[in-house]
Short mmCIF file of N, CA and C in Angstrom, two decimals:
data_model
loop_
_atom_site.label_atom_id
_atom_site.label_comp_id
_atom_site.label_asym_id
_atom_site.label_seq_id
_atom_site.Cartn_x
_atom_site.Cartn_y
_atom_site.Cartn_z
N UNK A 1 -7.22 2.52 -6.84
CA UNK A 1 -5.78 2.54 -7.02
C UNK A 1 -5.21 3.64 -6.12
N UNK A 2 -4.30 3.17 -5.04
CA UNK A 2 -3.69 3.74 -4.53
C UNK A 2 -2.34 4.93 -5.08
N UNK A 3 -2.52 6.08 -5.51
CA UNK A 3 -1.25 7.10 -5.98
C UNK A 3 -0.38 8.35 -5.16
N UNK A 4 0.74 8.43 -5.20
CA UNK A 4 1.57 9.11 -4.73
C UNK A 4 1.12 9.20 -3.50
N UNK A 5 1.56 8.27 -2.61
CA UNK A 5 1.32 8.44 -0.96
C UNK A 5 2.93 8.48 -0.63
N UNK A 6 3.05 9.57 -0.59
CA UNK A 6 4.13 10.32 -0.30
C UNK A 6 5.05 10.73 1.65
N UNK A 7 5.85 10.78 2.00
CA UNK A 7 5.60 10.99 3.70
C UNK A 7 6.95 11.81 3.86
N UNK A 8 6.85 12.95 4.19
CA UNK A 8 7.85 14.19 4.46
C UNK A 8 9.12 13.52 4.65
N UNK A 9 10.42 13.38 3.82
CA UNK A 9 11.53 12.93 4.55
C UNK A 9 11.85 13.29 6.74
N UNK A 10 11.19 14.30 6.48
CA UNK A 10 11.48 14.36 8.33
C UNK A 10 10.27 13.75 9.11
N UNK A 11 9.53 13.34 8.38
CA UNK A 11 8.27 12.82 8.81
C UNK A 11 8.46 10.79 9.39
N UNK A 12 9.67 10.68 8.15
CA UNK A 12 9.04 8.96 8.07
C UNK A 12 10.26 8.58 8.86
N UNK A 13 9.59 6.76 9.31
CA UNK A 13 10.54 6.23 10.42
C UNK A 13 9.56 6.71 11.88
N UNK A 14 8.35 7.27 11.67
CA UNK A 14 7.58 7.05 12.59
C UNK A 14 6.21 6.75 12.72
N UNK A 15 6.01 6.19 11.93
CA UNK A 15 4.64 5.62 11.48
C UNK A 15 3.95 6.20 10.86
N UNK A 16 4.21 7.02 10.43
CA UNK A 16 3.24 7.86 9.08
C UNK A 16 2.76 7.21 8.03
N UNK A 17 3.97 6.19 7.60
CA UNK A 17 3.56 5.83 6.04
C UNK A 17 2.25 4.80 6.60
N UNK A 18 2.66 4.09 7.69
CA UNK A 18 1.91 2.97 7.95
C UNK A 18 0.41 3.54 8.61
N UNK A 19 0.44 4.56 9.21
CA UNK A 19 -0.38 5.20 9.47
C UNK A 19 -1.23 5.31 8.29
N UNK A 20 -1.32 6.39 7.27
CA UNK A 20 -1.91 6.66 6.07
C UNK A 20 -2.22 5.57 5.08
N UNK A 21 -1.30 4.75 4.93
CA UNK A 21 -1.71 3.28 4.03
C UNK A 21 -2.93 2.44 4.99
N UNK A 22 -2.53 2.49 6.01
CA UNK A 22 -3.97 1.76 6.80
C UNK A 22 -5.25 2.42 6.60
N UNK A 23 -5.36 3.83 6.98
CA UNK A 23 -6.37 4.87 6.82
C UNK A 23 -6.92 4.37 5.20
N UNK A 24 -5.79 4.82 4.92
CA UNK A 24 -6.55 4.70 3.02
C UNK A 24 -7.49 3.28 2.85
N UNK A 25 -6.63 2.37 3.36
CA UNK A 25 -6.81 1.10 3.58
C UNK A 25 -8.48 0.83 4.06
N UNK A 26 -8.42 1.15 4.80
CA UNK A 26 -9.92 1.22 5.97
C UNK A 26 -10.86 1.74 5.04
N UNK A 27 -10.65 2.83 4.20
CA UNK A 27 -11.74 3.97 3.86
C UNK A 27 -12.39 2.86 2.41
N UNK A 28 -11.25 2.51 1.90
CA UNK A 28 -11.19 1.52 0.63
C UNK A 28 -12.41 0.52 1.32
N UNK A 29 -12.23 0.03 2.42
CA UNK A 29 -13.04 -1.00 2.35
C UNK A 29 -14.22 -0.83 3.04
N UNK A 30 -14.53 0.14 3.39
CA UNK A 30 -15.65 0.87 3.96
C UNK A 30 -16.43 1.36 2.78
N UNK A 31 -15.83 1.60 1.53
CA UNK A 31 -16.78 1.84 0.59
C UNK A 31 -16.84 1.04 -0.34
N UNK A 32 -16.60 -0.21 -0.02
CA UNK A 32 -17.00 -1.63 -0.24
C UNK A 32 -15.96 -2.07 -1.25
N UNK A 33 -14.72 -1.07 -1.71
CA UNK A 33 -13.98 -1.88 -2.56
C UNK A 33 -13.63 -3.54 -2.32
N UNK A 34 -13.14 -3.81 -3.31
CA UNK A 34 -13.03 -5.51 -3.17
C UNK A 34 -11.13 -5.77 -3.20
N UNK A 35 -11.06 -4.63 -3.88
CA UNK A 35 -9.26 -4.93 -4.10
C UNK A 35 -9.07 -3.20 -3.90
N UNK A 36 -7.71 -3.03 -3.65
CA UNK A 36 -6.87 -1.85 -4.08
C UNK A 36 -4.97 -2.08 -4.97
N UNK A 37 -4.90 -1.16 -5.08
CA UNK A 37 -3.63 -2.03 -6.31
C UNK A 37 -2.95 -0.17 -6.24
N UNK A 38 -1.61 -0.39 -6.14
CA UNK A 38 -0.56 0.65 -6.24
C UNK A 38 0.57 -0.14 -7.17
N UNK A 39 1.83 1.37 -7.69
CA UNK A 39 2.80 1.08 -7.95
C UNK A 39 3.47 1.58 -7.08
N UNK A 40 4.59 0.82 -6.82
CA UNK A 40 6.25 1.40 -6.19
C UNK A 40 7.36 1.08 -7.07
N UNK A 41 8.40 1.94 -6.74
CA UNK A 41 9.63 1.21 -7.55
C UNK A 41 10.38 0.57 -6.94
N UNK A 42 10.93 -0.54 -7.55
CA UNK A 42 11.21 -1.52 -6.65
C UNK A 42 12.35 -0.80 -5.61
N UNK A 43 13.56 -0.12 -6.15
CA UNK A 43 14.22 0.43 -5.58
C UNK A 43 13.91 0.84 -3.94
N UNK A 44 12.74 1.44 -3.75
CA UNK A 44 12.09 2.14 -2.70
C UNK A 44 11.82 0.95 -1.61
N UNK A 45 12.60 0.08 -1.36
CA UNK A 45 12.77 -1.20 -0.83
C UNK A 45 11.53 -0.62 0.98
N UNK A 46 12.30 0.54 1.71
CA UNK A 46 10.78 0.74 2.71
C UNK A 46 9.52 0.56 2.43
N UNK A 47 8.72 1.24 1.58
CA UNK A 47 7.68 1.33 0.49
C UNK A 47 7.18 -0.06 0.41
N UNK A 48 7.95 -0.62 0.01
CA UNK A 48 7.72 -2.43 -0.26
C UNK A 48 7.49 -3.13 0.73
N UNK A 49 8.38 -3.00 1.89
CA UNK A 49 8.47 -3.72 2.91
C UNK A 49 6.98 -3.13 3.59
N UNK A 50 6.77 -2.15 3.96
CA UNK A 50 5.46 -1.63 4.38
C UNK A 50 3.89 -2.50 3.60
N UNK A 51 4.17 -1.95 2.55
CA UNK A 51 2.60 -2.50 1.45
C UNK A 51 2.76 -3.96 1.84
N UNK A 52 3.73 -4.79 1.61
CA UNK A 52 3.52 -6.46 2.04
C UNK A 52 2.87 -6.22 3.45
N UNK A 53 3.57 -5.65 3.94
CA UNK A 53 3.55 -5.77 5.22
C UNK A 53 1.69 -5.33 6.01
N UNK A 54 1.00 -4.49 4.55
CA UNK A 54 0.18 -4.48 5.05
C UNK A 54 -0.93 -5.30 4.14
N UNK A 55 -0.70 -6.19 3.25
CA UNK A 55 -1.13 -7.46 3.04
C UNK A 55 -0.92 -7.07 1.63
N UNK A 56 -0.27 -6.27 0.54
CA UNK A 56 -0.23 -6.49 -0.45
C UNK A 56 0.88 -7.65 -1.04
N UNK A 57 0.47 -7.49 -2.37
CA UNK A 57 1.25 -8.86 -2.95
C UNK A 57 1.59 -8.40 -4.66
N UNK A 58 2.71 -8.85 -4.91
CA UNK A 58 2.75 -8.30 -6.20
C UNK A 58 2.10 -8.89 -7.35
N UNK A 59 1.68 -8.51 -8.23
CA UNK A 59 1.05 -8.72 -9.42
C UNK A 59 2.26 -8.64 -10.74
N UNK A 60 3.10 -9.50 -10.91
CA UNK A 60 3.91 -10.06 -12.18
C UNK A 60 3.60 -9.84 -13.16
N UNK A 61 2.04 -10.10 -13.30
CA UNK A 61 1.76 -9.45 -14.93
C UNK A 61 1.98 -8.23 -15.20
N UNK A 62 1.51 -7.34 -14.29
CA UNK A 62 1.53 -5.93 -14.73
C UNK A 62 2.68 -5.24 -13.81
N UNK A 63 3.57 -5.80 -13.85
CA UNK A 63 4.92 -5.26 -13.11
C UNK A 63 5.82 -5.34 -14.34
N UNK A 64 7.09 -4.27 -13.70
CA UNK A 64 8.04 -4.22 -15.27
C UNK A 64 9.07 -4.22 -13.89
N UNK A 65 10.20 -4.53 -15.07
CA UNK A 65 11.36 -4.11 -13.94
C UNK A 65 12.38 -3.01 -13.16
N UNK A 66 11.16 -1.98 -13.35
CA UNK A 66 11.59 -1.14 -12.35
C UNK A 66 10.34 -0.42 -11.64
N UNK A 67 9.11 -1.03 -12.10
CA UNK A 67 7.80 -0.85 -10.76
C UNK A 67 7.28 -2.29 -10.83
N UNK A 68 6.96 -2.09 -9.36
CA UNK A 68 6.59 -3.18 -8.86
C UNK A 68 5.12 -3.07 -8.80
N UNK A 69 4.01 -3.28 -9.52
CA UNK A 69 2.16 -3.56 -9.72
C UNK A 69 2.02 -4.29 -8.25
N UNK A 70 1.30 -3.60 -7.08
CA UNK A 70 0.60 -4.48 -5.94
C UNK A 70 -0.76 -4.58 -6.03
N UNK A 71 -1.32 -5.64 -5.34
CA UNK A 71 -2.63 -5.39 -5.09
C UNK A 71 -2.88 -5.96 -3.33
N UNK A 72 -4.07 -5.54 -3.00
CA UNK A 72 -4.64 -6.06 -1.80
C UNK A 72 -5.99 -6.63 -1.48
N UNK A 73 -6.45 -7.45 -1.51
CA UNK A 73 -7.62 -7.75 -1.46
C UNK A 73 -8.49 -8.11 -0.22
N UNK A 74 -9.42 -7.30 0.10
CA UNK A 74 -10.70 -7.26 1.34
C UNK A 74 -10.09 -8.57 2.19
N UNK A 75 -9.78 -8.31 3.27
CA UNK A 75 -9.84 -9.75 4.42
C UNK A 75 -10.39 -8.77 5.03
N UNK A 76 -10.58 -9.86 6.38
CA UNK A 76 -11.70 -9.29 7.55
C UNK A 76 -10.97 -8.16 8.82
N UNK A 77 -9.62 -8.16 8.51
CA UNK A 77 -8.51 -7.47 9.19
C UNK A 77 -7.43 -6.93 8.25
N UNK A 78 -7.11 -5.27 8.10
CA UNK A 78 -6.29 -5.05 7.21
C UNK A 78 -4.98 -4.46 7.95
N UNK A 79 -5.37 -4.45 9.37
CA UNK A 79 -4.63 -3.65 9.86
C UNK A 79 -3.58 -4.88 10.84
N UNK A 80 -2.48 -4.08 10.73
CA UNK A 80 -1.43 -4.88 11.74
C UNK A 80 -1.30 -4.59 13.14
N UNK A 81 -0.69 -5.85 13.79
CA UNK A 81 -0.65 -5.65 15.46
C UNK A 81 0.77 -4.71 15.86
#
């Protein structure tokens, strides 16, 4: 489970977040995890757009309506072009 991946307000808008979610990403599946799973609030609409963006998907069951439950599961490419 991915928690508080956080990125300096003067930091983001330059690839940091996407930077570090990939890293984490990589390390996850290098030590053979099969899934990883975070919360965001939905509000945090960047946040969201990023995690899809780097193949997560939301999980409905365990989402409420004001966090959004993701998960990601092992493909053979996690990273974007």
């Amino acid at each position: 489970h991915m928690a508080r991946v956080i990125i300096d307000p003067q930091a983001r808008n330059k690839g940091n977040g996407k930077y570090w979610v990939h890293a984490l990403m990589d390390l996850a599946w290098q030590k053979e995890c099969r899934s990883i799973s975070l919360n965001v609030y939905r509000q945090n609409t960047p946040a969201v757009k990023l995690y899809t963006a780097a193949g997560f998907r939301e999980n409905a069951e365990k989402s409420t309506g004001e966090l959004c439950h993701m998960i990601a599961e092992k493909r053979r490419s996690s990273r974007l072009k």
